[in-house]
Coordinates of C-alpha atoms and ligand atoms in Angstrom, one line a residue:
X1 CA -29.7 -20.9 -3.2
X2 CA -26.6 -19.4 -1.1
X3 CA -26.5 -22.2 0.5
X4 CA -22.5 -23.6 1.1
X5 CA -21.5 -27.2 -0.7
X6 CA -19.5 -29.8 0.8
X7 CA -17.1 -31.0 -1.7
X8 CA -15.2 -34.0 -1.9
X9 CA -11.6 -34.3 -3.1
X10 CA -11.3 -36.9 -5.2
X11 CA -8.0 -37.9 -4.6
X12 CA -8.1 -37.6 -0.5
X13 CA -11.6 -37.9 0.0
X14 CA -11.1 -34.9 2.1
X15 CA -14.2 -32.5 2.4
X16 CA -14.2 -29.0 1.4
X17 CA -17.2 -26.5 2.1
X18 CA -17.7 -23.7 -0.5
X19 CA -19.7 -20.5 -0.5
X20 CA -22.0 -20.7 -3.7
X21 CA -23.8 -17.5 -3.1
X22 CA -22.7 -13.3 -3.7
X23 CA -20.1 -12.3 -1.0
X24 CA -21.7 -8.9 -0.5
X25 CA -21.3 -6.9 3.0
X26 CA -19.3 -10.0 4.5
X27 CA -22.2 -11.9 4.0
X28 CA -23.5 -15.1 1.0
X29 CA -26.4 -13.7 0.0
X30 CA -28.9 -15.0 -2.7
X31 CA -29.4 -12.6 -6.3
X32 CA -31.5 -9.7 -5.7
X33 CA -33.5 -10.8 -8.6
X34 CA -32.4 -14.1 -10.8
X35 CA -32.0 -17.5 -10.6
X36 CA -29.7 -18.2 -12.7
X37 CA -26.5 -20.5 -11.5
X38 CA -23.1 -20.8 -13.1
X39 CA -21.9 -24.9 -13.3
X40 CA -18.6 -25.6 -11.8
X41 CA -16.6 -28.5 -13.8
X42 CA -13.4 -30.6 -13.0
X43 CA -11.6 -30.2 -16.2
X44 CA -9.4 -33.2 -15.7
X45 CA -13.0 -35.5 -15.2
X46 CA -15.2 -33.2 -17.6
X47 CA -17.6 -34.1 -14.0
X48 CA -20.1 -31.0 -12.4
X49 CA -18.4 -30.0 -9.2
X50 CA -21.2 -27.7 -7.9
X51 CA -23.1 -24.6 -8.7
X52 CA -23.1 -21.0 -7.6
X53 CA -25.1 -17.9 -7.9
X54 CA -24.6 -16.1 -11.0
X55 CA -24.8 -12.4 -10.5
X56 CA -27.3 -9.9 -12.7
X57 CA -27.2 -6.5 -13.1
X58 CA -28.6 -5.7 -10.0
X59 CA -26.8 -7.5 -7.9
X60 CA -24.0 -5.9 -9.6
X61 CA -25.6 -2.7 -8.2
X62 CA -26.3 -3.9 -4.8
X63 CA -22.3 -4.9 -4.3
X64 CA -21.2 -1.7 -5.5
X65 CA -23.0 0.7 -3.1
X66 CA -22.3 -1.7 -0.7
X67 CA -18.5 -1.3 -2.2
X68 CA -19.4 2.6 -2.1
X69 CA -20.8 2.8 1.5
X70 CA -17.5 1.1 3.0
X71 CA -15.6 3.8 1.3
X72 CA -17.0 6.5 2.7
X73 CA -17.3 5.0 6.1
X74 CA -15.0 2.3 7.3
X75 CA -12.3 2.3 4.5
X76 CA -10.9 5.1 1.6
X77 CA -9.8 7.9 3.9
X78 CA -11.0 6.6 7.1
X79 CA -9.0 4.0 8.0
X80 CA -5.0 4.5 8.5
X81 CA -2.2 3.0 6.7
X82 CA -1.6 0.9 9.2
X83 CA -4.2 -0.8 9.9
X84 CA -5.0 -1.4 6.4
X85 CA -1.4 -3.0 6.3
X86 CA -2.7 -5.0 9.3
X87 CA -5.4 -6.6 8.0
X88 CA -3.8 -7.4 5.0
X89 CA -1.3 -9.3 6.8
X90 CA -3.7 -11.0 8.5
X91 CA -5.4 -12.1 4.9
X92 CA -2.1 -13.5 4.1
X93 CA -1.5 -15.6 7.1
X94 CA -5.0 -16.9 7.0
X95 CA -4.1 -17.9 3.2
X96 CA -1.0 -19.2 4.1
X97 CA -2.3 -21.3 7.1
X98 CA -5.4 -22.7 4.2
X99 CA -2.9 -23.5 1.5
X100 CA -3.3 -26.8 1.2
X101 CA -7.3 -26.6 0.9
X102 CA -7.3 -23.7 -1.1
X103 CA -4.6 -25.5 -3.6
X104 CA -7.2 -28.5 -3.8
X105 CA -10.0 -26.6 -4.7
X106 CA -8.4 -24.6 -7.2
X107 CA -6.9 -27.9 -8.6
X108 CA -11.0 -29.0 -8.7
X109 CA -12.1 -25.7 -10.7
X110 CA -9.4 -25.0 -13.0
X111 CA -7.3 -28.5 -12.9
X112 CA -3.7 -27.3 -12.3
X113 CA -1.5 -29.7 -10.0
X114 CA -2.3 -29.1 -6.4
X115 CA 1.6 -28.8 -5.6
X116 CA 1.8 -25.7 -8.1
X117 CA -1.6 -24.4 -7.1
X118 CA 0.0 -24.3 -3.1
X119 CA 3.7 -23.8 -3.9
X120 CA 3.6 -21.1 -6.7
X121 CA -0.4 -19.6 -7.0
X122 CA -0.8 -19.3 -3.5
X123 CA 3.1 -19.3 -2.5
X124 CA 3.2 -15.8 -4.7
X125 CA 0.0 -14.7 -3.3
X126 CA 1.0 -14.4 0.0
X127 CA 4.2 -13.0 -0.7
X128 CA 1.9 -10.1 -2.9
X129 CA -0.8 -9.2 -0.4
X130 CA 2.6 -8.8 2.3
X131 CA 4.0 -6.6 -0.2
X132 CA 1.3 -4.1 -1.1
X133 CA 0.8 -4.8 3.2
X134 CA 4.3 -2.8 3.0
X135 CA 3.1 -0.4 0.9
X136 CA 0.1 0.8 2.9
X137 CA 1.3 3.1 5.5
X138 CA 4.3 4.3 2.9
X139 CA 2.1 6.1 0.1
X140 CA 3.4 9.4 0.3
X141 CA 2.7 12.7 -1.5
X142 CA 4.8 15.2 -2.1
X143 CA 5.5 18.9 -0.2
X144 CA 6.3 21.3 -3.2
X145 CA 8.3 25.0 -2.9
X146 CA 5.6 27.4 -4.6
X147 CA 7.0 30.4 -2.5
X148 CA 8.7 30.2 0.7
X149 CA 7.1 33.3 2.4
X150 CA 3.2 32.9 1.1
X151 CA 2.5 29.6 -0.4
X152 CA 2.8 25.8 -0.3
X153 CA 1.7 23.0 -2.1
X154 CA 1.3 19.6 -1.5
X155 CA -0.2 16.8 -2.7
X156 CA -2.2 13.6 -1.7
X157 CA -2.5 9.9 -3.2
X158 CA -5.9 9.5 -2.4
X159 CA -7.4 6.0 -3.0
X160 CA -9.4 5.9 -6.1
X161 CA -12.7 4.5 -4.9
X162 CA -14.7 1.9 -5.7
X163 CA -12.5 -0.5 -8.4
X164 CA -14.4 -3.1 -10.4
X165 CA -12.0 -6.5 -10.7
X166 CA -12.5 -8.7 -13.3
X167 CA -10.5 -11.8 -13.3
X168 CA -9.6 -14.9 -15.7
X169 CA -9.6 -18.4 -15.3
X170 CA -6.0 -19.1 -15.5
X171 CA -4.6 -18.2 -12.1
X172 CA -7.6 -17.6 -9.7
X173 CA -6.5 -17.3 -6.6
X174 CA -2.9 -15.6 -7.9
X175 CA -5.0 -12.7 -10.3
X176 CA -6.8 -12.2 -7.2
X177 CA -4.2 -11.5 -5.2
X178 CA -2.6 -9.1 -7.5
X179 CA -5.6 -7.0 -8.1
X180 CA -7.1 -7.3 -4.2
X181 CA -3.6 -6.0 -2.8
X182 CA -2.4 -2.9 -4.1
X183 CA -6.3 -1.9 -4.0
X184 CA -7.0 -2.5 -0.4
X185 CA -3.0 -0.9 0.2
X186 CA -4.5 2.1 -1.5
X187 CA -7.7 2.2 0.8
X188 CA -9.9 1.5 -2.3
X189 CA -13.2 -1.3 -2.0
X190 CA -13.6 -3.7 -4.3
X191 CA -16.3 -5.8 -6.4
X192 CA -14.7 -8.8 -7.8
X193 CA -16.1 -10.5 -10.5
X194 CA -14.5 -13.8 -11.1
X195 CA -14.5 -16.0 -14.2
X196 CA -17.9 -17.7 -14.5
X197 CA -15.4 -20.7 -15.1
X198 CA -13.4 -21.0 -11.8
X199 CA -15.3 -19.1 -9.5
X200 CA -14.8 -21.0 -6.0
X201 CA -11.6 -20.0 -4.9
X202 CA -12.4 -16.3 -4.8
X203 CA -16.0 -17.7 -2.8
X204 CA -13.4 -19.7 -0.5
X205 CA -10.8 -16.3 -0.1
X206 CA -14.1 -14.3 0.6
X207 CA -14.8 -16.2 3.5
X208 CA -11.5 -14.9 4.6
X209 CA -12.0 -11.8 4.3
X210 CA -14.2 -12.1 7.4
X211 CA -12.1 -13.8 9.0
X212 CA -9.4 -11.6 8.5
X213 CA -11.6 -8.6 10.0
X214 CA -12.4 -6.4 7.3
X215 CA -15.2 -3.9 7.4
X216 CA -18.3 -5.2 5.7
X217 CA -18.5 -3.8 1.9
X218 CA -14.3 -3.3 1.7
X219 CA -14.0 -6.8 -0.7
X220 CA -17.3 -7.7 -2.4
X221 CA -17.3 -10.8 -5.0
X222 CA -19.9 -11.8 -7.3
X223 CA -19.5 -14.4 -9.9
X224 CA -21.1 -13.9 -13.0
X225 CA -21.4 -14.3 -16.7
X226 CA -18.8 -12.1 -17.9
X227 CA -21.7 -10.8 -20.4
X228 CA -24.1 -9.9 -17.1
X229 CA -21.7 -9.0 -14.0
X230 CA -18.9 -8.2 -16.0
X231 CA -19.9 -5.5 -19.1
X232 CA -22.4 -3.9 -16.1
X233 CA -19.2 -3.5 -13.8
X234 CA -17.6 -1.7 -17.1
X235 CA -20.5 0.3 -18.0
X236 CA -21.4 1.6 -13.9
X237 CA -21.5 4.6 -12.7
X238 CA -20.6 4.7 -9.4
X239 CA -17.2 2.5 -10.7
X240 CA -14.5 4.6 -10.2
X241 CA -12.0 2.1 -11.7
X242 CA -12.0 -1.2 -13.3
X243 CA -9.0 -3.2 -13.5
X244 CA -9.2 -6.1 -15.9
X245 CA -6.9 -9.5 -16.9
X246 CA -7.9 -11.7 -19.5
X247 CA -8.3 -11.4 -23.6
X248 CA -7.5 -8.2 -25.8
X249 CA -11.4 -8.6 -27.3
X250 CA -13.0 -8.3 -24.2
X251 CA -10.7 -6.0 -23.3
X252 CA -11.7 -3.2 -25.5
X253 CA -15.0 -4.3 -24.4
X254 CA -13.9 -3.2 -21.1
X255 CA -12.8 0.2 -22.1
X256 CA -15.4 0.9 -24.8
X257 CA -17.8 0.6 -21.4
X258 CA -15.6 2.4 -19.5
X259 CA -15.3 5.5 -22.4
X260 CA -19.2 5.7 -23.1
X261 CA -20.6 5.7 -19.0
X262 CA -18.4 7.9 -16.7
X263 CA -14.9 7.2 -18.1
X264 CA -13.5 5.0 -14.9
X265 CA -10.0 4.7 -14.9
X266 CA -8.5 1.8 -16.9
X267 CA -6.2 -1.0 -16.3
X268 CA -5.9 -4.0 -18.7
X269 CA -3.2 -6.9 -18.6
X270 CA -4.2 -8.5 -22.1
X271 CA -3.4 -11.1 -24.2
X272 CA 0.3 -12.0 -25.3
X273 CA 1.8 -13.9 -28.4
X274 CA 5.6 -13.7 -27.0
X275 CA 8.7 -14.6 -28.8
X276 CA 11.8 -16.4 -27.6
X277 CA 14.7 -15.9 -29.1
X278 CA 17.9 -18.6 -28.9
X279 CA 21.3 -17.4 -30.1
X280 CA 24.2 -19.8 -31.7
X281 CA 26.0 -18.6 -28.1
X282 CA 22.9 -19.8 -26.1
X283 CA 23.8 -22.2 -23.3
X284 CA 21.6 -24.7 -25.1
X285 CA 20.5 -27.1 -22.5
X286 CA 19.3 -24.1 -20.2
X287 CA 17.5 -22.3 -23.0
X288 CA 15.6 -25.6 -23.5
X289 CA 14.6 -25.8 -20.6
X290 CA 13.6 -22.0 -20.1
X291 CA 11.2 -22.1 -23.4
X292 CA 9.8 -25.2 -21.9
X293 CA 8.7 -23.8 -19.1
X294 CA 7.6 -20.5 -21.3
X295 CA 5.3 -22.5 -23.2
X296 CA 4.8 -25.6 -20.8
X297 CA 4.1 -23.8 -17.7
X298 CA 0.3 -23.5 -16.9
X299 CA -0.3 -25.9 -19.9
X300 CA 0.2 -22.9 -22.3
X301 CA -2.8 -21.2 -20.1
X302 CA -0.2 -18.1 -19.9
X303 CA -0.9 -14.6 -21.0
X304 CA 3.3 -14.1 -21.3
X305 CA 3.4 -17.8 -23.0
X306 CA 6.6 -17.9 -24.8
X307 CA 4.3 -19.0 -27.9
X308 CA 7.0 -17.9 -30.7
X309 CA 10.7 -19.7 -30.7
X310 CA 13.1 -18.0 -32.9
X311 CA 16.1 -20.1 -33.2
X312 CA 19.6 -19.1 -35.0
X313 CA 20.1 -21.5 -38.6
X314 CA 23.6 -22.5 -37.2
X315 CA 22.0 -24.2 -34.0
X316 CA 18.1 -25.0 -35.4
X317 CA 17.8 -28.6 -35.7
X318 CA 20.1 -29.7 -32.6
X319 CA 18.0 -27.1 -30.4
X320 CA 14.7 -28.5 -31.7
X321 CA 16.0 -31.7 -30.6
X322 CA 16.8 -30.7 -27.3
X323 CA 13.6 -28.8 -27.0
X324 CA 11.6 -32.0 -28.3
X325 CA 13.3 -34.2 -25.6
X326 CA 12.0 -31.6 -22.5
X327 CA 9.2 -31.3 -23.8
X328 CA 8.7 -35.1 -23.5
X329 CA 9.8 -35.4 -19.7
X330 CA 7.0 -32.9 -18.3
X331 CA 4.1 -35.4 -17.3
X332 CA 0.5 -34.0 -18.3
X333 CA -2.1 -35.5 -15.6
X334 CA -4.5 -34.9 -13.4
X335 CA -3.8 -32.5 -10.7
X336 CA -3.9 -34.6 -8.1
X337 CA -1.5 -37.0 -8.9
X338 CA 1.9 -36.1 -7.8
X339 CA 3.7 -36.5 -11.0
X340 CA 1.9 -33.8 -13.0
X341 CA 3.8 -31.3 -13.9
X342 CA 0.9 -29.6 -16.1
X343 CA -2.7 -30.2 -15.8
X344 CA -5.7 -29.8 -18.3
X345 CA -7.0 -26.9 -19.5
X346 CA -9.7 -25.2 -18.5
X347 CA -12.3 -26.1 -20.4
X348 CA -14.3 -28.0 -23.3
X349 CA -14.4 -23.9 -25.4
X350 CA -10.2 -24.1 -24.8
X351 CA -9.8 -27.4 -25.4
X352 CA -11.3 -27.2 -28.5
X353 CA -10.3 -23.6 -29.5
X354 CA -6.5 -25.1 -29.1
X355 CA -7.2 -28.5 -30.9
X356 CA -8.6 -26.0 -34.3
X357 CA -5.6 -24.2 -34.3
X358 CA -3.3 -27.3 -34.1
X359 CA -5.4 -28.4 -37.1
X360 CA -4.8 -24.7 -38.8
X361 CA -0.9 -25.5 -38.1
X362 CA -1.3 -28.9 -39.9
X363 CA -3.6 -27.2 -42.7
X364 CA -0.9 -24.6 -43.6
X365 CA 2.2 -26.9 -44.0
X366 CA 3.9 -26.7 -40.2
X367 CA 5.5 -29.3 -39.6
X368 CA 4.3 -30.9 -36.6
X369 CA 7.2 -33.1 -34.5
X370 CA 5.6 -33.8 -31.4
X371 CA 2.2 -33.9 -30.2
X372 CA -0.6 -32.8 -32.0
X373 CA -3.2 -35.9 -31.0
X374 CA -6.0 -36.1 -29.0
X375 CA -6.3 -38.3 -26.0
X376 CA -8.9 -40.7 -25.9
X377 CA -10.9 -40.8 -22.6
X378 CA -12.4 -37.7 -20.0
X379 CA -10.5 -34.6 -19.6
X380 CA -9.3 -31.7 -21.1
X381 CA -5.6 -32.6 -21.8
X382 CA -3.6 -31.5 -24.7
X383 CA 0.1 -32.6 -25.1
X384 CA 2.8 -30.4 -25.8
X385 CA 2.8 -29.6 -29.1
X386 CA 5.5 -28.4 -31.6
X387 CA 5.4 -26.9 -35.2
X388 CA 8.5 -26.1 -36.7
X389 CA 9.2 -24.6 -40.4
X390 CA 6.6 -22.0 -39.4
X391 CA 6.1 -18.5 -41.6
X392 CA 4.9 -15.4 -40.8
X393 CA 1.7 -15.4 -41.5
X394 CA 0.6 -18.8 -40.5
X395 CA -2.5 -18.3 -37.6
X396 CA -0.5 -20.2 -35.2
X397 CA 1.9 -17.6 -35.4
X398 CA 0.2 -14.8 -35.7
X399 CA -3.3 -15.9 -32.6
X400 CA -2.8 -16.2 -28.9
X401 CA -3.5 -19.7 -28.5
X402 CA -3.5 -20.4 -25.0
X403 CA -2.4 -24.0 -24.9
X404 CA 0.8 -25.9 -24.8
X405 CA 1.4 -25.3 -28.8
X406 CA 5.3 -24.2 -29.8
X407 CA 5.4 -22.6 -32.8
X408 CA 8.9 -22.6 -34.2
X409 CA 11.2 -20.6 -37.2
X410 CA 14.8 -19.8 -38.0
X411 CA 16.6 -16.7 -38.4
X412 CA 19.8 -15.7 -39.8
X413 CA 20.9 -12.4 -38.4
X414 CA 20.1 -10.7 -35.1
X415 CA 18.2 -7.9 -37.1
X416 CA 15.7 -10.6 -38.8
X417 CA 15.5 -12.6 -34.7
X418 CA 14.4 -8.8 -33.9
X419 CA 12.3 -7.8 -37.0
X420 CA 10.4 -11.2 -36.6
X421 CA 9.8 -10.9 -32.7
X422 CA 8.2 -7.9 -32.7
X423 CA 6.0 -8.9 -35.5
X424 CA 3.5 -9.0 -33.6
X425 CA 0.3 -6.8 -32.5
X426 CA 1.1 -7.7 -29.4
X427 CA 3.8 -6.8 -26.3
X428 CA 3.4 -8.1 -23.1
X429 CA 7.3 -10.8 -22.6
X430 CA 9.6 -11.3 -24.8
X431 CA 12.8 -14.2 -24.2
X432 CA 16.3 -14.0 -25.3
X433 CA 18.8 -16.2 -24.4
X434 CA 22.6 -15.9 -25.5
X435 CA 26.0 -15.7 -24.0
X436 CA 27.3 -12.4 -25.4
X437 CA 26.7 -9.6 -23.1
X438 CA 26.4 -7.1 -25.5
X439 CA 24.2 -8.9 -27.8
X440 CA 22.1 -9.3 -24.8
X441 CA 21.4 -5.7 -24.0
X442 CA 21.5 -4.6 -27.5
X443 CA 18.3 -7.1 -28.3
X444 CA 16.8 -6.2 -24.9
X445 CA 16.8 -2.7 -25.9
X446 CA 15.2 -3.6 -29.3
X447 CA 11.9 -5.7 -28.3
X448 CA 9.0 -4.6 -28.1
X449 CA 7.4 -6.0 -24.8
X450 CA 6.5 -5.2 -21.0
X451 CA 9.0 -7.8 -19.6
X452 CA 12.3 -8.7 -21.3
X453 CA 13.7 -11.7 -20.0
X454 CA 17.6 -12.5 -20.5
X455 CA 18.8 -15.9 -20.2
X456 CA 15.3 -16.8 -18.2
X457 CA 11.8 -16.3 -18.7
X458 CA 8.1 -16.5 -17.1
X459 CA 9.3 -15.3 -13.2
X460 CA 8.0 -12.9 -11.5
X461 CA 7.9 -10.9 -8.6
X462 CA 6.1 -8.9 -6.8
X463 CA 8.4 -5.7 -6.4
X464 CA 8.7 -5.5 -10.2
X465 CA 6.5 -4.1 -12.6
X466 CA 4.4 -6.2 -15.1
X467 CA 1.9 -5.3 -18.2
X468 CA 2.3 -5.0 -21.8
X469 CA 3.1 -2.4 -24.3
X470 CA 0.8 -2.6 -27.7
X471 CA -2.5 -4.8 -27.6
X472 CA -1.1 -6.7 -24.4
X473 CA -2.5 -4.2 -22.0
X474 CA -2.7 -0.3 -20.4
X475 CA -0.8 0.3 -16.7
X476 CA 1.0 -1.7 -14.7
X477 CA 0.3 -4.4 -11.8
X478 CA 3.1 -5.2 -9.6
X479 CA 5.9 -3.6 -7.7
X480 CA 5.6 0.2 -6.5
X481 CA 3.8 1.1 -10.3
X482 CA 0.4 -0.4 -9.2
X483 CA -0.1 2.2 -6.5
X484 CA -0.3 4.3 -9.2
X485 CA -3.2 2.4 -11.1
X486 CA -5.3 2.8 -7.5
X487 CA -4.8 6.0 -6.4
X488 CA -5.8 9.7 -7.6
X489 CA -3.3 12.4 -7.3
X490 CA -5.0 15.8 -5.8
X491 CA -2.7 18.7 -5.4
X492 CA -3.5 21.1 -2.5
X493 CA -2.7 25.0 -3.1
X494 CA -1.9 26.5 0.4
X495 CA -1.6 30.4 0.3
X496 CA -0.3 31.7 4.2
X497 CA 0.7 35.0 3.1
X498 CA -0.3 36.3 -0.7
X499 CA -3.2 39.1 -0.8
X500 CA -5.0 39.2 -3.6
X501 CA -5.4 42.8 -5.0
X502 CA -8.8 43.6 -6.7
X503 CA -9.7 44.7 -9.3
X504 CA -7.6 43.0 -11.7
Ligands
NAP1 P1 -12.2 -13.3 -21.3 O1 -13.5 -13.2 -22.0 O2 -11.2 -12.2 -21.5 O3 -12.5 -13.5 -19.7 C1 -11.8 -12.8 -18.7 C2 -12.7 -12.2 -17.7 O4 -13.5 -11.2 -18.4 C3 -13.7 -13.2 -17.2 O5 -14.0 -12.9 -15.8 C4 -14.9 -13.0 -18.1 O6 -16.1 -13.4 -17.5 C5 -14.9 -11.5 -18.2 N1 -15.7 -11.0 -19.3 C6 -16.1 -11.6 -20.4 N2 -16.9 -10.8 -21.2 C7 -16.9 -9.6 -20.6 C8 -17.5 -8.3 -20.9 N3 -18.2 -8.1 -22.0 N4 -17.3 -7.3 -20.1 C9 -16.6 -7.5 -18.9 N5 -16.0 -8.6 -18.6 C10 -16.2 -9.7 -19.4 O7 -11.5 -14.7 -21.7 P2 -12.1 -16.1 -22.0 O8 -13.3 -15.9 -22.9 O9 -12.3 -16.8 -20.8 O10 -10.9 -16.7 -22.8 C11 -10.7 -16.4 -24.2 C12 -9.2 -16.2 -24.5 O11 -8.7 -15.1 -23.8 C13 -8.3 -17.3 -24.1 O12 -8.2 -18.3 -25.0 C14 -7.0 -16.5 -24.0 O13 -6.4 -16.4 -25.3 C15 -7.4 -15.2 -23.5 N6 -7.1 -15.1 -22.0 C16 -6.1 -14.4 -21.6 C17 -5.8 -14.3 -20.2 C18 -4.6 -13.5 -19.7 O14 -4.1 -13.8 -18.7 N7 -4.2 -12.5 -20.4 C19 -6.6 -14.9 -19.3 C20 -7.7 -15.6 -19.8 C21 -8.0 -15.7 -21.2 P3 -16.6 -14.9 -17.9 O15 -15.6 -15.9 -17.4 O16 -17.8 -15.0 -17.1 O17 -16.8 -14.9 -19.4
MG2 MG1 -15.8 -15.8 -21.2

């Protein structure tokens, strides 16, 4: 079965047809050897959208000489700068043009609201494959003095090769994007392995990738269970690099593989458990509504999920109330209905992953002011949830959670709001909101994180760098600091003019 599905939109009645089998050489294509299929579900109707081919081992194999063939051929060193920035481009107006489909069907698979889908997801998207499209034809070396009458050396940023992509569920089409962009800017090919959760946007992007003219073999895409497509991806030979978003556990999966086969280069954007701070000088109103959206946005599905709110004793139960009160005006819905500002999670594992640790918070004495309740009927929605009272050592302090679960504590000094933000084992964002300028830059100094945000948090963009520090990750996506992660510096020594006496 690679046969495409016609979906239906529930909300339009609009029909969508999707890819279900391995995008390998520009082509759907069946497994080499299984029939195993991975079921797609509509988290917000707990309903089976469709199935796709799930990848094996060999298939795995199959996509990455095909990855490997288009490298030494029609992409890597072959192809210039610029018309590698071309064809990017070209991805990114065909994306932009499909927006609206592509928004829908991610709002089918993963169940965010369509209008965030288009307008952020695949808003961002666009802007990051035009970005990296910048970048192509400006990935310089450098010419280095050795000896101005004999000798010269220079070197090269050569593309890294063949890069294994594995993805999460959260932000399909957007972790897409960020891996696919600086990769194909560096003239590397790629085998993506999408989550075996949300797999059809990166099917429905694949078919793009034709469009778009790539050489067959440049972007390859197999969905499979992360188990199967993803530890062989790891563990390959042939895999130059694998670049990886998703949890810390299967992480150092990742880079276990990585260290015991031919020790690939690795990149890693991990897990996250990131404070926000609020000082007594905090415009209050505004940092309310920035530690909503920390913890809110995504429905808590966030790797930099401002999970941890550290408030000042002098302010505590007045910005609790404010923070309560936004918390109650963002809608949780389906997707498809207008009004959502959040959608459900993911998945039945997430759903009730979040709803044990909400009973851990109740367990160890939080105390639990909003939310906190199932929903009766279908779907995967949790509420916005908020402990305060928290300690330390409480799991809901101390456990990514990945759901729209607040876990709040006071603090005295701005020594203890540092001590207890980077408490943590991991460093990806950190918030801090205040109105004294020195305070500012003296805490932004002092946490320990990736990204700092003052007086904001959770934006990005696409000309600045992003990863984590600790157990939140290894290199950098975003901004001029990705080239880095995709291409291999070679130094060239030129002697014109130095003659070697012999012997020695
Ligand atoms: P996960 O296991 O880290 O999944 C991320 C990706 O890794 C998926 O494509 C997954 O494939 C793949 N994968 C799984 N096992 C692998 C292995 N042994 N070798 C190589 N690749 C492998 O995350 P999850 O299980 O879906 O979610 C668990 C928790 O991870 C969440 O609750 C959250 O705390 C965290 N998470 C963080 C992020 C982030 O943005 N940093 C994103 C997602 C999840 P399959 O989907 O097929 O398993
Ligand atoms: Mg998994």
């Amino acid at each position: 079965m690679a046969k495409p599905v016609t979906l239906t939109i529930p909300a339009t009645g609009k029909q969508i047809t999707v890819p279900t089998g391995l995008f390998i050489n520009n082509e759907f294509v069946p497994s080499v050897d299984s029939t195993e299929t991975i079921q797609c579900i509509n988290p917000a109707t707990e309903e089976v959208i469709c199935s796709v081919v799930a990848g094996s081992e060999r298939d795995i194999d199959v996509a990455v000489a095909a990855a490997r063939k288009a490298f030494k051929t029609t992409w890597g060193k072959n192809v210039t700068g610029f018309e590698r920035s071309r064809l990017i481009n070209k991805l990114a107006d065909l994306i932009e043009r499909d927006a609206q489909e592509l928004a829908e069907l991610e709002t089918l698979n993963n169940g965010k609201p369509v209008k965030i889908a288009r307008d952020f997801d695949i808003g961002d998207s666009v802007q990051c494959l035009r970005y990296y499209a910048g970048w192509a034809d400006k990935i310089l070396g450098q010419a280095i003095e050795v000896d101005n009458k004999t000798k010269l050396a220079f070197t090269r940023h050569d593309p890294i090769g063949v890069c294994g992509q594995i993805i999460p569920w959260n932000y399909p089409i957007n972790m897409w994007s960020w891996k696919v962009a600086p990769a194909l800017a560096c003239g590397c090919t790629i085998v993506m392995k999408p989550s075996e959760i949300t797999p059809l946007t990166a099917l429905k992007l694949s078919e793009l990738i034709v469009e778009a003219g790539f050489p067959p073999g440049v972007v390859n895409t197999v969905p499979s269970l992360g188990s199967v497509g993803g530890a062989a991806l790891s563990s390959h030979k042939d895999v130059d690099k694998v670049a990886f978003t998703g949890s810390t556990v299967t992480g150092r999966k990742i880079m276990e593989a990585a260290a015991k086969s031919n020790l690939k280069k690795v990149s890693l954007e991990l897990g996250g458990k990131s404070p926000q701070i609020v000082f007594e000088s905090a415009d209050l109103d505004q940092a309310a509504n920035w530690v909503a959206l920390g913890i809110l946005y995504n429905t808590g599905q966030d790797c930099t999920a401002g999970s941890r709110l550290f408030v000042q004793d002098t302010i505590y139960e007045r910005f609790i109330e404010i923070v309560v009160q936004k918390f109650k005006q963002l809608k949780i819905g389906n997707g498809f209905d207008e009004s959502s500002g959040g959608g459900p999670v993911v998945s039945k594992m997430q759903y009730d992953k979040i709803f044990s640790y909400i009973e851990s918070g109740k367990q160890a004495g939080a105390r639990c002011v909003l939310g906190g309740e199932k929903r009766p009927g279908k779907g995967y929605f949790v509420d916005p949830t908020v402990f305060v009272d928290v300690k330390p050592d409480m799991k809901i302090v101390r456990d990514e959670i990945f759901g729209p679960v607040l876990a709040v504590a006071r603090f005295a000094t701005e020594e203890e709001a540092v001590e207890l933000a980077n408490d943590t084992s991991y460093g990806l964002g950190a918030g801090l909101h205040s109105n004294d300028a020195s305070q500012c830059m003296r805490v932004s100094q002092a946490l320990e994180a990736g990204t700092v945000w003052v007086n904001q948090y959770n934006l990005l963009n696409n000309n600045v760098p992003f990863g984590g520090k600790k157990q939140s990750g290894i290199g950098r996506e975003l901004g001029s600091y990705a080239l880095e992660e995709y291409t291999s510096v070679k130094a060239i020594h030129w002697n014109y003019g130095e003659k070697l006496d012999w012997p020695l």
